[in-house]
């Protein structure tokens, strides 16, 4: 067995022989070690006194020199009892003079708190925490789809629905679309739509159109919105995205959505996008480029392959 240097406490002998040269002790372990050293020194003094043997002066000097050398080596090896304790290092717990080396364990990290744990709840209504207060409110359209089947819809809505193909991922609408489909079509609006759809260059069958309002004979042929029928048709046509052009169309079928142009919201798995009004684009055609630039990346996931 290899010889131990002077000054190595028996409790550390197994680690020293195993090659360990640096130990970091917390305050409790350091106090226990000092107490054990004090008790050992007192016990040896009592034994020497009872045997009547006194160390010669030369022996005392040599022992003192050896102790000083030992302390110097311990200071160099980081075992000096006065070394600063590193709280983040491995903590060694010792009891008595147990020669069994403890297993090495990684320092435990402080448990992470949820991101909302430190949020202040000051000013929140009683019974609410930060999570409930910051959770977005559910999206509501402000109108429900009619439960009537298409056969019981008004005749003009029913006839148009039978001619509208289902399954297109994109559905377009604007206030005057009813006139373009069933009343007095406008060539300038048609050309503007062709320009937009042509710039998007999506595969055939990607786009479909469904009006928010249709001409009403009782109103002298003026456009009259029917939001419940509109949403019932949207559910059956099953587009993945609805594009609403203009605030008038938005308020007619989704008064609960407080959106501005180029804003979008997901409602029950279907994306609703608000675009500038058709009349505004006709008055300033340069804005059409901004619409196309916005729609190209936004609608890319919905393009048919």
GROMACS .gro file of C-alpha atoms in nm:
model
  305
    1UNK     CA    1   0.000   0.000   0.000
    2UNK     CA    2   0.134   0.345  -0.084
    3UNK     CA    3   0.252   0.557   0.205
    4UNK     CA    4   0.032   0.850   0.303
    5UNK     CA    5   0.186   1.200   0.332
    6UNK     CA    6   0.195   1.349   0.677
    7UNK     CA    7  -0.111   1.548   0.771
    8UNK     CA    8  -0.365   1.343   0.573
    9UNK     CA    9  -0.659   1.265   0.798
   10UNK     CA   10  -0.758   0.894   0.800
   11UNK     CA   11  -1.106   0.986   0.678
   12UNK     CA   12  -0.954   1.110   0.350
   13UNK     CA   13  -0.709   0.821   0.303
   14UNK     CA   14  -0.929   0.621   0.058
   15UNK     CA   15  -0.981   0.925  -0.168
   16UNK     CA   16  -0.613   1.019  -0.155
   17UNK     CA   17  -0.510   0.666  -0.254
   18UNK     CA   18  -0.770   0.676  -0.534
   19UNK     CA   19  -0.600   0.984  -0.680
   20UNK     CA   20  -0.828   1.257  -0.545
   21UNK     CA   21  -0.627   1.571  -0.468
   22UNK     CA   22  -0.896   1.838  -0.434
   23UNK     CA   23  -1.191   1.832  -0.195
   24UNK     CA   24  -1.446   2.108  -0.152
   25UNK     CA   25  -1.616   2.110   0.188
   26UNK     CA   26  -1.918   2.307   0.297
   27UNK     CA   27  -1.931   2.477   0.635
   28UNK     CA   28  -2.094   2.182   0.816
   29UNK     CA   29  -1.842   1.926   0.688
   30UNK     CA   30  -1.551   2.160   0.761
   31UNK     CA   31  -1.667   2.214   1.120
   32UNK     CA   32  -1.707   1.839   1.170
   33UNK     CA   33  -1.354   1.779   1.039
   34UNK     CA   34  -1.202   2.038   1.270
   35UNK     CA   35  -1.388   1.891   1.567
   36UNK     CA   36  -1.262   1.542   1.479
   37UNK     CA   37  -0.904   1.671   1.453
   38UNK     CA   38  -0.937   1.843   1.789
   39UNK     CA   39  -1.076   1.528   1.952
   40UNK     CA   40  -0.793   1.317   1.803
   41UNK     CA   41  -0.529   1.559   1.931
   42UNK     CA   42  -0.676   1.563   2.281
   43UNK     CA   43  -0.696   1.182   2.284
   44UNK     CA   44  -0.330   1.146   2.186
   45UNK     CA   45  -0.226   1.395   2.453
   46UNK     CA   46  -0.412   1.201   2.720
   47UNK     CA   47  -0.251   0.874   2.607
   48UNK     CA   48   0.098   1.023   2.615
   49UNK     CA   49   0.041   1.170   2.961
   50UNK     CA   50  -0.085   0.838   3.100
   51UNK     CA   51   0.219   0.652   2.961
   52UNK     CA   52   0.457   0.908   3.106
   53UNK     CA   53   0.637   0.959   2.777
   54UNK     CA   54   0.728   1.307   2.674
   55UNK     CA   55   0.858   1.395   2.335
   56UNK     CA   56   1.211   1.532   2.322
   57UNK     CA   57   1.254   1.883   2.202
   58UNK     CA   58   1.419   1.762   1.882
   59UNK     CA   59   1.126   1.529   1.818
   60UNK     CA   60   0.883   1.815   1.875
   61UNK     CA   61   1.073   2.034   1.635
   62UNK     CA   62   1.081   1.766   1.366
   63UNK     CA   63   0.712   1.699   1.408
   64UNK     CA   64   0.643   2.070   1.388
   65UNK     CA   65   0.847   2.098   1.072
   66UNK     CA   66   0.664   1.797   0.923
   67UNK     CA   67   0.330   1.949   1.019
   68UNK     CA   68   0.427   2.277   0.854
   69UNK     CA   69   0.537   2.094   0.540
   70UNK     CA   70   0.213   1.896   0.543
   71UNK     CA   71   0.008   2.212   0.574
   72UNK     CA   72   0.201   2.363   0.286
   73UNK     CA   73   0.128   2.060   0.066
   74UNK     CA   74  -0.236   2.065   0.164
   75UNK     CA   75  -0.260   2.433   0.078
   76UNK     CA   76  -0.111   2.360  -0.263
   77UNK     CA   77  -0.349   2.066  -0.322
   78UNK     CA   78  -0.656   2.266  -0.223
   79UNK     CA   79  -0.714   2.066   0.101
   80UNK     CA   80  -0.634   2.354   0.333
   81UNK     CA   81  -0.917   2.396   0.580
   82UNK     CA   82  -0.922   2.767   0.524
   83UNK     CA   83  -0.989   2.738   0.149
   84UNK     CA   84  -1.295   2.919   0.021
   85UNK     CA   85  -1.602   2.698  -0.010
   86UNK     CA   86  -1.755   2.680  -0.356
   87UNK     CA   87  -2.129   2.643  -0.315
   88UNK     CA   88  -2.177   2.521  -0.672
   89UNK     CA   89  -1.921   2.236  -0.641
   90UNK     CA   90  -1.985   1.882  -0.524
   91UNK     CA   91  -2.067   1.873  -0.154
   92UNK     CA   92  -1.897   1.600   0.047
   93UNK     CA   93  -2.080   1.478   0.354
   94UNK     CA   94  -1.867   1.282   0.603
   95UNK     CA   95  -1.961   1.126   0.933
   96UNK     CA   96  -1.698   0.995   1.177
   97UNK     CA   97  -1.411   0.812   1.011
   98UNK     CA   98  -1.602   0.605   0.755
   99UNK     CA   99  -1.350   0.482   0.497
  100UNK     CA  100  -1.612   0.417   0.223
  101UNK     CA  101  -1.583   0.684  -0.048
  102UNK     CA  102  -1.919   0.848  -0.126
  103UNK     CA  103  -2.047   0.832  -0.481
  104UNK     CA  104  -1.987   1.133  -0.698
  105UNK     CA  105  -2.304   1.322  -0.776
  106UNK     CA  106  -2.370   1.612  -1.006
  107UNK     CA  107  -2.470   1.940  -0.845
  108UNK     CA  108  -2.844   1.979  -0.844
  109UNK     CA  109  -2.980   2.266  -1.047
  110UNK     CA  110  -3.245   2.489  -0.895
  111UNK     CA  111  -3.590   2.391  -1.009
  112UNK     CA  112  -3.713   2.608  -1.292
  113UNK     CA  113  -4.021   2.807  -1.220
  114UNK     CA  114  -4.293   2.847  -1.486
  115UNK     CA  115  -4.263   3.161  -1.693
  116UNK     CA  116  -4.573   3.306  -1.531
  117UNK     CA  117  -4.459   3.234  -1.175
  118UNK     CA  118  -4.296   3.574  -1.132
  119UNK     CA  119  -4.571   3.771  -1.298
  120UNK     CA  120  -4.737   4.018  -1.072
  121UNK     CA  121  -5.105   3.958  -1.005
  122UNK     CA  122  -5.157   4.309  -0.874
  123UNK     CA  123  -5.464   4.469  -1.024
  124UNK     CA  124  -5.618   4.143  -1.148
  125UNK     CA  125  -5.975   4.054  -1.056
  126UNK     CA  126  -6.006   3.835  -0.750
  127UNK     CA  127  -5.969   3.466  -0.829
  128UNK     CA  128  -5.759   3.524  -1.142
  129UNK     CA  129  -5.387   3.468  -1.179
  130UNK     CA  130  -5.142   3.591  -1.440
  131UNK     CA  131  -5.209   3.295  -1.672
  132UNK     CA  132  -5.582   3.350  -1.686
  133UNK     CA  133  -5.538   3.723  -1.736
  134UNK     CA  134  -5.298   3.690  -2.029
  135UNK     CA  135  -5.483   3.409  -2.207
  136UNK     CA  136  -5.634   3.544  -2.531
  137UNK     CA  137  -6.009   3.564  -2.542
  138UNK     CA  138  -6.183   3.312  -2.767
  139UNK     CA  139  -6.254   3.436  -3.118
  140UNK     CA  140  -6.619   3.492  -3.195
  141UNK     CA  141  -6.768   3.592  -3.528
  142UNK     CA  142  -7.073   3.744  -3.367
  143UNK     CA  143  -7.317   3.539  -3.574
  144UNK     CA  144  -7.413   3.172  -3.601
  145UNK     CA  145  -7.473   2.966  -3.912
  146UNK     CA  146  -7.829   2.872  -3.986
  147UNK     CA  147  -7.926   2.514  -3.910
  148UNK     CA  148  -8.162   2.500  -4.209
  149UNK     CA  149  -8.057   2.279  -4.501
  150UNK     CA  150  -7.986   2.448  -4.837
  151UNK     CA  151  -8.326   2.337  -4.965
  152UNK     CA  152  -8.491   2.576  -4.718
  153UNK     CA  153  -8.268   2.876  -4.787
  154UNK     CA  154  -8.403   3.175  -4.980
  155UNK     CA  155  -8.430   3.083  -5.348
  156UNK     CA  156  -8.155   3.313  -5.475
  157UNK     CA  157  -7.908   3.180  -5.217
  158UNK     CA  158  -8.010   2.820  -5.281
  159UNK     CA  159  -7.970   2.848  -5.659
  160UNK     CA  160  -7.629   3.011  -5.634
  161UNK     CA  161  -7.509   2.748  -5.385
  162UNK     CA  162  -7.592   2.465  -5.622
  163UNK     CA  163  -7.365   2.625  -5.885
  164UNK     CA  164  -7.072   2.685  -5.649
  165UNK     CA  165  -6.807   2.411  -5.641
  166UNK     CA  166  -6.696   2.287  -5.301
  167UNK     CA  167  -6.349   2.192  -5.187
  168UNK     CA  168  -6.148   2.497  -5.297
  169UNK     CA  169  -5.900   2.592  -5.025
  170UNK     CA  170  -5.951   2.969  -5.073
  171UNK     CA  171  -6.285   3.149  -5.067
  172UNK     CA  172  -6.305   3.517  -5.168
  173UNK     CA  173  -6.582   3.762  -5.087
  174UNK     CA  174  -6.655   4.133  -5.094
  175UNK     CA  175  -6.968   4.339  -5.061
  176UNK     CA  176  -7.043   4.386  -5.433
  177UNK     CA  177  -6.972   4.023  -5.523
  178UNK     CA  178  -7.348   3.954  -5.518
  179UNK     CA  179  -7.397   4.201  -5.802
  180UNK     CA  180  -7.107   4.050  -5.998
  181UNK     CA  181  -7.256   3.701  -5.967
  182UNK     CA  182  -7.630   3.757  -5.982
  183UNK     CA  183  -7.706   4.119  -6.061
  184UNK     CA  184  -7.508   4.385  -6.246
  185UNK     CA  185  -7.149   4.266  -6.298
  186UNK     CA  186  -6.876   4.530  -6.307
  187UNK     CA  187  -6.592   4.481  -6.552
  188UNK     CA  188  -6.340   4.691  -6.354
  189UNK     CA  189  -6.381   4.468  -6.047
  190UNK     CA  190  -6.343   4.159  -6.261
  191UNK     CA  191  -6.022   4.290  -6.414
  192UNK     CA  192  -5.882   4.378  -6.071
  193UNK     CA  193  -5.952   4.027  -5.945
  194UNK     CA  194  -5.788   3.877  -6.253
  195UNK     CA  195  -5.481   4.088  -6.187
  196UNK     CA  196  -5.458   3.972  -5.825
  197UNK     CA  197  -5.520   3.605  -5.899
  198UNK     CA  198  -5.284   3.612  -6.194
  199UNK     CA  199  -5.006   3.759  -5.981
  200UNK     CA  200  -5.058   3.487  -5.718
  201UNK     CA  201  -5.028   3.223  -5.992
  202UNK     CA  202  -5.192   2.943  -5.797
  203UNK     CA  203  -5.311   2.616  -5.953
  204UNK     CA  204  -5.654   2.585  -6.108
  205UNK     CA  205  -5.929   2.512  -5.856
  206UNK     CA  206  -5.759   2.695  -5.570
  207UNK     CA  207  -6.007   2.986  -5.563
  208UNK     CA  208  -6.382   3.004  -5.516
  209UNK     CA  209  -6.626   3.293  -5.455
  210UNK     CA  210  -6.923   3.323  -5.225
  211UNK     CA  211  -7.113   3.650  -5.160
  212UNK     CA  212  -7.196   3.812  -4.829
  213UNK     CA  213  -7.503   3.979  -4.980
  214UNK     CA  214  -7.734   3.919  -5.277
  215UNK     CA  215  -7.987   4.137  -5.459
  216UNK     CA  216  -8.323   4.140  -5.285
  217UNK     CA  217  -8.637   4.195  -5.490
  218UNK     CA  218  -8.827   4.324  -5.189
  219UNK     CA  219  -8.563   4.597  -5.150
  220UNK     CA  220  -8.571   4.700  -5.511
  221UNK     CA  221  -8.273   4.491  -5.613
  222UNK     CA  222  -8.039   4.631  -5.348
  223UNK     CA  223  -7.785   4.401  -5.188
  224UNK     CA  224  -7.899   4.248  -4.860
  225UNK     CA  225  -7.667   4.046  -4.640
  226UNK     CA  226  -7.761   3.712  -4.486
  227UNK     CA  227  -7.485   3.620  -4.241
  228UNK     CA  228  -7.640   3.292  -4.115
  229UNK     CA  229  -7.675   3.159  -4.470
  230UNK     CA  230  -7.327   3.283  -4.559
  231UNK     CA  231  -7.167   3.085  -4.275
  232UNK     CA  232  -7.381   2.778  -4.340
  233UNK     CA  233  -7.256   2.778  -4.699
  234UNK     CA  234  -6.895   2.829  -4.584
  235UNK     CA  235  -6.925   2.523  -4.362
  236UNK     CA  236  -7.046   2.314  -4.654
  237UNK     CA  237  -6.799   2.454  -4.909
  238UNK     CA  238  -6.525   2.387  -4.651
  239UNK     CA  239  -6.252   2.632  -4.754
  240UNK     CA  240  -5.942   2.647  -4.539
  241UNK     CA  241  -5.917   3.025  -4.572
  242UNK     CA  242  -6.178   3.301  -4.619
  243UNK     CA  243  -6.061   3.634  -4.764
  244UNK     CA  244  -6.286   3.928  -4.674
  245UNK     CA  245  -6.227   4.240  -4.884
  246UNK     CA  246  -6.340   4.556  -4.707
  247UNK     CA  247  -6.487   4.651  -4.370
  248UNK     CA  248  -6.844   4.642  -4.499
  249UNK     CA  249  -6.818   4.276  -4.589
  250UNK     CA  250  -6.647   4.204  -4.257
  251UNK     CA  251  -6.917   4.374  -4.049
  252UNK     CA  252  -7.193   4.205  -4.247
  253UNK     CA  253  -7.087   3.846  -4.173
  254UNK     CA  254  -6.841   3.871  -3.880
  255UNK     CA  255  -6.926   4.172  -3.662
  256UNK     CA  256  -6.741   4.010  -3.373
  257UNK     CA  257  -6.405   4.034  -3.550
  258UNK     CA  258  -6.233   4.366  -3.483
  259UNK     CA  259  -5.979   4.339  -3.762
  260UNK     CA  260  -5.815   4.584  -3.999
  261UNK     CA  261  -5.676   4.519  -4.348
  262UNK     CA  262  -5.384   4.275  -4.358
  263UNK     CA  263  -5.488   4.119  -4.027
  264UNK     CA  264  -5.600   3.760  -3.981
  265UNK     CA  265  -5.751   3.530  -3.722
  266UNK     CA  266  -5.811   3.157  -3.690
  267UNK     CA  267  -6.164   3.053  -3.605
  268UNK     CA  268  -6.245   2.684  -3.556
  269UNK     CA  269  -5.960   2.574  -3.779
  270UNK     CA  270  -6.040   2.819  -4.060
  271UNK     CA  271  -5.830   3.127  -4.133
  272UNK     CA  272  -6.008   3.460  -4.189
  273UNK     CA  273  -5.802   3.731  -4.362
  274UNK     CA  274  -5.914   4.092  -4.401
  275UNK     CA  275  -5.800   4.282  -4.712
  276UNK     CA  276  -5.853   4.641  -4.831
  277UNK     CA  277  -6.189   4.730  -4.978
  278UNK     CA  278  -6.244   4.660  -5.347
  279UNK     CA  279  -6.346   5.022  -5.416
  280UNK     CA  280  -6.027   5.147  -5.247
  281UNK     CA  281  -5.813   4.928  -5.471
  282UNK     CA  282  -6.001   5.054  -5.776
  283UNK     CA  283  -5.937   5.414  -5.675
  284UNK     CA  284  -5.566   5.350  -5.613
  285UNK     CA  285  -5.448   5.051  -5.820
  286UNK     CA  286  -5.094   5.089  -5.679
  287UNK     CA  287  -5.218   4.935  -5.355
  288UNK     CA  288  -5.282   4.611  -5.540
  289UNK     CA  289  -4.910   4.541  -5.537
  290UNK     CA  290  -4.912   4.556  -5.156
  291UNK     CA  291  -5.203   4.310  -5.146
  292UNK     CA  292  -5.021   4.065  -5.373
  293UNK     CA  293  -4.696   4.100  -5.173
  294UNK     CA  294  -4.886   4.019  -4.854
  295UNK     CA  295  -5.086   3.727  -4.996
  296UNK     CA  296  -4.803   3.540  -5.169
  297UNK     CA  297  -4.634   3.407  -4.853
  298UNK     CA  298  -4.956   3.402  -4.652
  299UNK     CA  299  -5.150   3.183  -4.894
  300UNK     CA  300  -4.862   2.958  -4.997
  301UNK     CA  301  -4.965   2.678  -4.751
  302UNK     CA  302  -5.314   2.672  -4.905
  303UNK     CA  303  -5.206   2.638  -5.268
  304UNK     CA  304  -5.311   2.315  -5.437
  305UNK     CA  305  -5.034   2.092  -5.569
   0.00000   0.00000   0.00000
